[in-house]
């Protein structure tokens, strides 16, 4: 939950947003990498890190991070004008914010920048604002391209997983085991092509 009691009138506030679709990614290097890059950016630009927002194991493809996650809480505070204008939302890449359909993803992005909040992406060192999106058509195209690619990647992954589970269910109906776990009182007989009681 965001702590609005923190204040620093001299420096611009930054909000770090870290999202991973799977908690398994916590075992990798993603969290450390994103945190370190965020702190380097904040320090180099004389910002004060107000809050560290995390959606770990929350999907941006289904927009769960917007409807029920930390990003959704941030957006609520944006709508209530509780996030100071000129603040910076720091993310690794735009695909951390959303992997939904392009227009849905752009709606989230646009709501943030229209409120006067900057979005800085660590991956390419780009800072998006309402002004530079309006004044520089190439920035808009870059945003839309990143959002389209992120959605396509998630759709392909969803289709592959769906096909894999369809195949496993089909095999299971034929009696072929789809995993290594089974009750201790049975075992799978490859010769007979079925489970047998021990």
PDB file of C-alpha atoms in Angstrom:
ATOM      1  CA  UNK A   1       0.000   0.000   0.000  1.00  0.00           C
ATOM      2  CA  UNK A   2       1.275   3.471  -0.840  1.00  0.00           C
ATOM      3  CA  UNK A   3       2.471   5.546   2.091  1.00  0.00           C
ATOM      4  CA  UNK A   4       1.386   9.107   1.439  1.00  0.00           C
ATOM      5  CA  UNK A   5       2.864  10.324   4.737  1.00  0.00           C
ATOM      6  CA  UNK A   6       6.305  10.572   3.130  1.00  0.00           C
ATOM      7  CA  UNK A   7       7.035  13.965   1.675  1.00  0.00           C
ATOM      8  CA  UNK A   8       9.973  15.827   0.239  1.00  0.00           C
ATOM      9  CA  UNK A   9       9.156  19.242  -1.220  1.00  0.00           C
ATOM     10  CA  UNK A  10      12.636  19.841  -2.627  1.00  0.00           C
ATOM     11  CA  UNK A  11      12.900  16.827  -4.881  1.00  0.00           C
ATOM     12  CA  UNK A  12      10.644  15.291  -7.509  1.00  0.00           C
ATOM     13  CA  UNK A  13       9.074  12.048  -6.365  1.00  0.00           C
ATOM     14  CA  UNK A  14       9.703   8.779  -8.129  1.00  0.00           C
ATOM     15  CA  UNK A  15       7.636   5.615  -7.852  1.00  0.00           C
ATOM     16  CA  UNK A  16       9.230   2.318  -8.773  1.00  0.00           C
ATOM     17  CA  UNK A  17       6.919  -0.241 -10.381  1.00  0.00           C
ATOM     18  CA  UNK A  18       8.115  -3.819 -10.663  1.00  0.00           C
ATOM     19  CA  UNK A  19       5.925  -6.547 -12.109  1.00  0.00           C
ATOM     20  CA  UNK A  20       6.532 -10.202 -12.812  1.00  0.00           C
ATOM     21  CA  UNK A  21       3.849 -12.504 -14.165  1.00  0.00           C
ATOM     22  CA  UNK A  22       5.219 -15.472 -12.227  1.00  0.00           C
ATOM     23  CA  UNK A  23       6.627 -15.735  -8.715  1.00  0.00           C
ATOM     24  CA  UNK A  24       9.105 -18.252 -10.147  1.00  0.00           C
ATOM     25  CA  UNK A  25      10.899 -15.257 -11.680  1.00  0.00           C
ATOM     26  CA  UNK A  26      11.842 -14.208  -8.144  1.00  0.00           C
ATOM     27  CA  UNK A  27      14.389 -17.030  -8.166  1.00  0.00           C
ATOM     28  CA  UNK A  28      16.115 -15.420 -11.150  1.00  0.00           C
ATOM     29  CA  UNK A  29      17.879 -12.087 -11.430  1.00  0.00           C
ATOM     30  CA  UNK A  30      14.963  -9.942 -12.595  1.00  0.00           C
ATOM     31  CA  UNK A  31      14.034  -8.366  -9.243  1.00  0.00           C
ATOM     32  CA  UNK A  32      17.613  -7.443  -8.310  1.00  0.00           C
ATOM     33  CA  UNK A  33      18.281  -6.081 -11.793  1.00  0.00           C
ATOM     34  CA  UNK A  34      15.167  -3.879 -11.789  1.00  0.00           C
ATOM     35  CA  UNK A  35      15.766  -2.587  -8.254  1.00  0.00           C
ATOM     36  CA  UNK A  36      19.402  -1.686  -8.887  1.00  0.00           C
ATOM     37  CA  UNK A  37      18.613   0.049 -12.184  1.00  0.00           C
ATOM     38  CA  UNK A  38      15.812   2.024 -10.520  1.00  0.00           C
ATOM     39  CA  UNK A  39      18.056   3.210  -7.662  1.00  0.00           C
ATOM     40  CA  UNK A  40      20.791   4.241 -10.110  1.00  0.00           C
ATOM     41  CA  UNK A  41      18.284   6.270 -12.154  1.00  0.00           C
ATOM     42  CA  UNK A  42      16.743   7.926  -9.084  1.00  0.00           C
ATOM     43  CA  UNK A  43      20.150   8.885  -7.674  1.00  0.00           C
ATOM     44  CA  UNK A  44      21.511  10.149 -11.007  1.00  0.00           C
ATOM     45  CA  UNK A  45      18.490  12.382 -11.541  1.00  0.00           C
ATOM     46  CA  UNK A  46      18.181  13.794  -8.024  1.00  0.00           C
ATOM     47  CA  UNK A  47      14.799  12.182  -7.377  1.00  0.00           C
ATOM     48  CA  UNK A  48      13.421  10.846  -4.121  1.00  0.00           C
ATOM     49  CA  UNK A  49      11.994   7.328  -4.237  1.00  0.00           C
ATOM     50  CA  UNK A  50       8.607   7.645  -2.552  1.00  0.00           C
ATOM     51  CA  UNK A  51       7.324   4.114  -2.965  1.00  0.00           C
ATOM     52  CA  UNK A  52       8.245   0.717  -4.333  1.00  0.00           C
ATOM     53  CA  UNK A  53       5.218  -0.809  -6.059  1.00  0.00           C
ATOM     54  CA  UNK A  54       5.344  -4.531  -6.785  1.00  0.00           C
ATOM     55  CA  UNK A  55       3.017  -6.896  -8.590  1.00  0.00           C
ATOM     56  CA  UNK A  56       4.741 -10.257  -8.216  1.00  0.00           C
ATOM     57  CA  UNK A  57       2.946 -13.132  -9.882  1.00  0.00           C
ATOM     58  CA  UNK A  58       0.343 -10.757 -11.352  1.00  0.00           C
ATOM     59  CA  UNK A  59      -0.566 -10.783 -15.034  1.00  0.00           C
ATOM     60  CA  UNK A  60      -0.448  -7.666 -17.192  1.00  0.00           C
ATOM     61  CA  UNK A  61      -1.902  -9.667 -20.108  1.00  0.00           C
ATOM     62  CA  UNK A  62      -5.232 -10.049 -18.304  1.00  0.00           C
ATOM     63  CA  UNK A  63      -4.859  -6.545 -16.758  1.00  0.00           C
ATOM     64  CA  UNK A  64      -4.994  -8.050 -13.242  1.00  0.00           C
ATOM     65  CA  UNK A  65      -2.230  -5.628 -12.253  1.00  0.00           C
ATOM     66  CA  UNK A  66      -4.584  -2.741 -13.145  1.00  0.00           C
ATOM     67  CA  UNK A  67      -7.804  -4.152 -11.709  1.00  0.00           C
ATOM     68  CA  UNK A  68      -6.471  -5.645  -8.467  1.00  0.00           C
ATOM     69  CA  UNK A  69      -2.747  -5.037  -8.204  1.00  0.00           C
ATOM     70  CA  UNK A  70      -0.365  -2.352  -6.990  1.00  0.00           C
ATOM     71  CA  UNK A  71      -0.560  -0.526 -10.311  1.00  0.00           C
ATOM     72  CA  UNK A  72      -4.326  -0.268  -9.831  1.00  0.00           C
ATOM     73  CA  UNK A  73      -3.752   1.322  -6.400  1.00  0.00           C
ATOM     74  CA  UNK A  74      -1.332   3.782  -7.990  1.00  0.00           C
ATOM     75  CA  UNK A  75      -3.892   4.669 -10.689  1.00  0.00           C
ATOM     76  CA  UNK A  76      -6.540   5.273  -8.017  1.00  0.00           C
ATOM     77  CA  UNK A  77      -4.224   7.769  -6.315  1.00  0.00           C
ATOM     78  CA  UNK A  78      -3.514   9.396  -9.685  1.00  0.00           C
ATOM     79  CA  UNK A  79      -7.272   9.863 -10.219  1.00  0.00           C
ATOM     80  CA  UNK A  80      -7.596  11.386  -6.750  1.00  0.00           C
ATOM     81  CA  UNK A  81      -4.716  13.795  -7.537  1.00  0.00           C
ATOM     82  CA  UNK A  82      -2.700  12.321  -4.658  1.00  0.00           C
ATOM     83  CA  UNK A  83       0.348  11.683  -6.839  1.00  0.00           C
ATOM     84  CA  UNK A  84       2.137  15.022  -7.382  1.00  0.00           C
ATOM     85  CA  UNK A  85       2.228  16.344 -10.933  1.00  0.00           C
ATOM     86  CA  UNK A  86       5.748  15.973 -12.331  1.00  0.00           C
ATOM     87  CA  UNK A  87       6.375  12.709 -10.452  1.00  0.00           C
ATOM     88  CA  UNK A  88       8.057   9.863 -12.299  1.00  0.00           C
ATOM     89  CA  UNK A  89       6.853   6.262 -12.575  1.00  0.00           C
ATOM     90  CA  UNK A  90       9.976   4.167 -13.150  1.00  0.00           C
ATOM     91  CA  UNK A  91       9.565   0.829 -14.936  1.00  0.00           C
ATOM     92  CA  UNK A  92      11.925  -1.565 -16.656  1.00  0.00           C
ATOM     93  CA  UNK A  93       9.877  -1.458 -19.852  1.00  0.00           C
ATOM     94  CA  UNK A  94       6.389  -0.478 -20.969  1.00  0.00           C
ATOM     95  CA  UNK A  95       5.429  -4.168 -21.053  1.00  0.00           C
ATOM     96  CA  UNK A  96       5.678  -4.191 -17.250  1.00  0.00           C
ATOM     97  CA  UNK A  97       2.702  -1.803 -17.168  1.00  0.00           C
ATOM     98  CA  UNK A  98       0.536  -3.720 -19.616  1.00  0.00           C
ATOM     99  CA  UNK A  99       0.512  -6.613 -22.043  1.00  0.00           C
ATOM    100  CA  UNK A 100      -3.164  -6.183 -22.879  1.00  0.00           C
ATOM    101  CA  UNK A 101      -4.530  -5.300 -26.325  1.00  0.00           C
ATOM    102  CA  UNK A 102      -2.825  -2.201 -27.705  1.00  0.00           C
ATOM    103  CA  UNK A 103      -5.657   0.277 -27.113  1.00  0.00           C
ATOM    104  CA  UNK A 104      -6.261  -1.049 -23.581  1.00  0.00           C
ATOM    105  CA  UNK A 105      -2.541  -0.800 -22.814  1.00  0.00           C
ATOM    106  CA  UNK A 106      -2.395   2.696 -24.297  1.00  0.00           C
ATOM    107  CA  UNK A 107      -5.369   3.798 -22.175  1.00  0.00           C
ATOM    108  CA  UNK A 108      -3.408   2.996 -18.998  1.00  0.00           C
ATOM    109  CA  UNK A 109      -0.286   4.717 -20.325  1.00  0.00           C
ATOM    110  CA  UNK A 110      -2.267   7.782 -21.463  1.00  0.00           C
ATOM    111  CA  UNK A 111      -4.079   8.135 -18.136  1.00  0.00           C
ATOM    112  CA  UNK A 112      -0.760   8.324 -16.310  1.00  0.00           C
ATOM    113  CA  UNK A 113       0.956  10.836 -18.606  1.00  0.00           C
ATOM    114  CA  UNK A 114      -2.173  12.993 -18.977  1.00  0.00           C
ATOM    115  CA  UNK A 115      -2.159  13.410 -15.205  1.00  0.00           C
ATOM    116  CA  UNK A 116       1.252  15.073 -15.556  1.00  0.00           C
ATOM    117  CA  UNK A 117       3.207  12.027 -14.413  1.00  0.00           C
ATOM    118  CA  UNK A 118       6.246  10.966 -16.390  1.00  0.00           C
ATOM    119  CA  UNK A 119       6.955   7.334 -17.254  1.00  0.00           C
ATOM    120  CA  UNK A 120      10.641   6.443 -17.432  1.00  0.00           C
ATOM    121  CA  UNK A 121      11.666   3.121 -18.965  1.00  0.00           C
ATOM    122  CA  UNK A 122      15.002   1.809 -17.753  1.00  0.00           C
ATOM    123  CA  UNK A 123      15.454  -0.573 -20.680  1.00  0.00           C
ATOM    124  CA  UNK A 124      15.883   2.180 -23.274  1.00  0.00           C
ATOM    125  CA  UNK A 125      16.444   5.208 -21.004  1.00  0.00           C
ATOM    126  CA  UNK A 126      13.369   6.959 -22.409  1.00  0.00           C
ATOM    127  CA  UNK A 127      11.086   9.285 -20.475  1.00  0.00           C
ATOM    128  CA  UNK A 128       7.543   9.638 -21.793  1.00  0.00           C
ATOM    129  CA  UNK A 129       5.442  12.682 -20.991  1.00  0.00           C
ATOM    130  CA  UNK A 130       2.154  14.045 -22.272  1.00  0.00           C
ATOM    131  CA  UNK A 131       4.100  16.806 -24.004  1.00  0.00           C
ATOM    132  CA  UNK A 132       6.654  14.677 -25.840  1.00  0.00           C
ATOM    133  CA  UNK A 133       3.983  12.217 -26.963  1.00  0.00           C
ATOM    134  CA  UNK A 134       1.966  15.119 -28.408  1.00  0.00           C
ATOM    135  CA  UNK A 135       4.990  16.896 -29.905  1.00  0.00           C
ATOM    136  CA  UNK A 136       6.911  13.900 -31.217  1.00  0.00           C
ATOM    137  CA  UNK A 137       4.956  11.447 -33.328  1.00  0.00           C
ATOM    138  CA  UNK A 138       7.839   8.948 -33.294  1.00  0.00           C
ATOM    139  CA  UNK A 139       7.538   8.617 -29.497  1.00  0.00           C
ATOM    140  CA  UNK A 140       3.886   7.650 -29.917  1.00  0.00           C
ATOM    141  CA  UNK A 141       4.811   5.065 -32.555  1.00  0.00           C
ATOM    142  CA  UNK A 142       7.525   3.637 -30.290  1.00  0.00           C
ATOM    143  CA  UNK A 143       4.981   3.260 -27.461  1.00  0.00           C
ATOM    144  CA  UNK A 144       2.400   1.579 -29.664  1.00  0.00           C
ATOM    145  CA  UNK A 145       5.035  -0.720 -31.183  1.00  0.00           C
ATOM    146  CA  UNK A 146       6.261  -1.866 -27.760  1.00  0.00           C
ATOM    147  CA  UNK A 147       2.677  -2.432 -26.592  1.00  0.00           C
ATOM    148  CA  UNK A 148       1.733  -4.372 -29.739  1.00  0.00           C
ATOM    149  CA  UNK A 149       4.820  -6.592 -29.451  1.00  0.00           C
ATOM    150  CA  UNK A 150       4.190  -7.278 -25.750  1.00  0.00           C
ATOM    151  CA  UNK A 151       0.590  -8.300 -26.429  1.00  0.00           C
ATOM    152  CA  UNK A 152       1.584 -10.532 -29.362  1.00  0.00           C
ATOM    153  CA  UNK A 153       4.226 -12.279 -27.236  1.00  0.00           C
ATOM    154  CA  UNK A 154       1.688 -12.919 -24.470  1.00  0.00           C
ATOM    155  CA  UNK A 155      -0.928 -14.161 -26.930  1.00  0.00           C
ATOM    156  CA  UNK A 156       1.555 -16.604 -28.483  1.00  0.00           C
ATOM    157  CA  UNK A 157       2.569 -17.840 -25.040  1.00  0.00           C
ATOM    158  CA  UNK A 158      -1.091 -18.279 -24.054  1.00  0.00           C
ATOM    159  CA  UNK A 159      -1.821 -20.201 -27.261  1.00  0.00           C
ATOM    160  CA  UNK A 160       1.206 -22.476 -26.757  1.00  0.00           C
ATOM    161  CA  UNK A 161       0.228 -23.225 -23.150  1.00  0.00           C
ATOM    162  CA  UNK A 162      -3.371 -23.869 -24.210  1.00  0.00           C
ATOM    163  CA  UNK A 163      -2.250 -26.286 -26.924  1.00  0.00           C
ATOM    164  CA  UNK A 164       0.095 -28.062 -24.476  1.00  0.00           C
ATOM    165  CA  UNK A 165      -2.704 -28.588 -21.928  1.00  0.00           C
ATOM    166  CA  UNK A 166      -5.150 -29.697 -24.640  1.00  0.00           C
ATOM    167  CA  UNK A 167      -2.614 -32.341 -25.669  1.00  0.00           C
ATOM    168  CA  UNK A 168      -2.050 -33.448 -22.061  1.00  0.00           C
ATOM    169  CA  UNK A 169      -5.797 -33.754 -21.473  1.00  0.00           C
ATOM    170  CA  UNK A 170      -6.157 -35.774 -24.667  1.00  0.00           C
ATOM    171  CA  UNK A 171      -3.386 -38.138 -23.567  1.00  0.00           C
ATOM    172  CA  UNK A 172      -4.863 -38.413 -20.068  1.00  0.00           C
ATOM    173  CA  UNK A 173      -8.198 -39.525 -21.559  1.00  0.00           C
ATOM    174  CA  UNK A 174      -6.291 -42.330 -23.279  1.00  0.00           C
ATOM    175  CA  UNK A 175      -4.740 -43.347 -19.958  1.00  0.00           C
ATOM    176  CA  UNK A 176      -1.314 -41.856 -20.579  1.00  0.00           C
ATOM    177  CA  UNK A 177       0.028 -40.104 -17.437  1.00  0.00           C
ATOM    178  CA  UNK A 178       0.602 -36.381 -17.804  1.00  0.00           C
ATOM    179  CA  UNK A 179       2.901 -36.000 -14.816  1.00  0.00           C
ATOM    180  CA  UNK A 180       5.182 -37.981 -12.565  1.00  0.00           C
ATOM    181  CA  UNK A 181       2.926 -37.818  -9.511  1.00  0.00           C
ATOM    182  CA  UNK A 182       0.347 -40.470  -8.749  1.00  0.00           C
ATOM    183  CA  UNK A 183      -1.147 -42.132  -5.657  1.00  0.00           C
ATOM    184  CA  UNK A 184       1.276 -44.425  -3.811  1.00  0.00           C
ATOM    185  CA  UNK A 185      -0.977 -47.467  -4.301  1.00  0.00           C
ATOM    186  CA  UNK A 186      -0.774 -47.400  -8.119  1.00  0.00           C
ATOM    187  CA  UNK A 187       1.930 -47.434 -10.742  1.00  0.00           C
ATOM    188  CA  UNK A 188       1.899 -46.854 -14.454  1.00  0.00           C
ATOM    189  CA  UNK A 189       2.506 -49.867 -16.648  1.00  0.00           C
ATOM    190  CA  UNK A 190       3.939 -48.817 -19.996  1.00  0.00           C
ATOM    191  CA  UNK A 191       3.379 -52.353 -21.351  1.00  0.00           C
ATOM    192  CA  UNK A 192      -0.320 -52.275 -20.514  1.00  0.00           C
ATOM    193  CA  UNK A 193      -0.674 -48.554 -21.144  1.00  0.00           C
ATOM    194  CA  UNK A 194      -2.546 -47.948 -17.908  1.00  0.00           C
ATOM    195  CA  UNK A 195      -2.270 -47.569 -14.137  1.00  0.00           C
ATOM    196  CA  UNK A 196      -2.368 -50.769 -12.107  1.00  0.00           C
ATOM    197  CA  UNK A 197      -2.851 -51.355  -8.408  1.00  0.00           C
ATOM    198  CA  UNK A 198       0.294 -52.266  -6.520  1.00  0.00           C
TER     199      UNK A 198
END
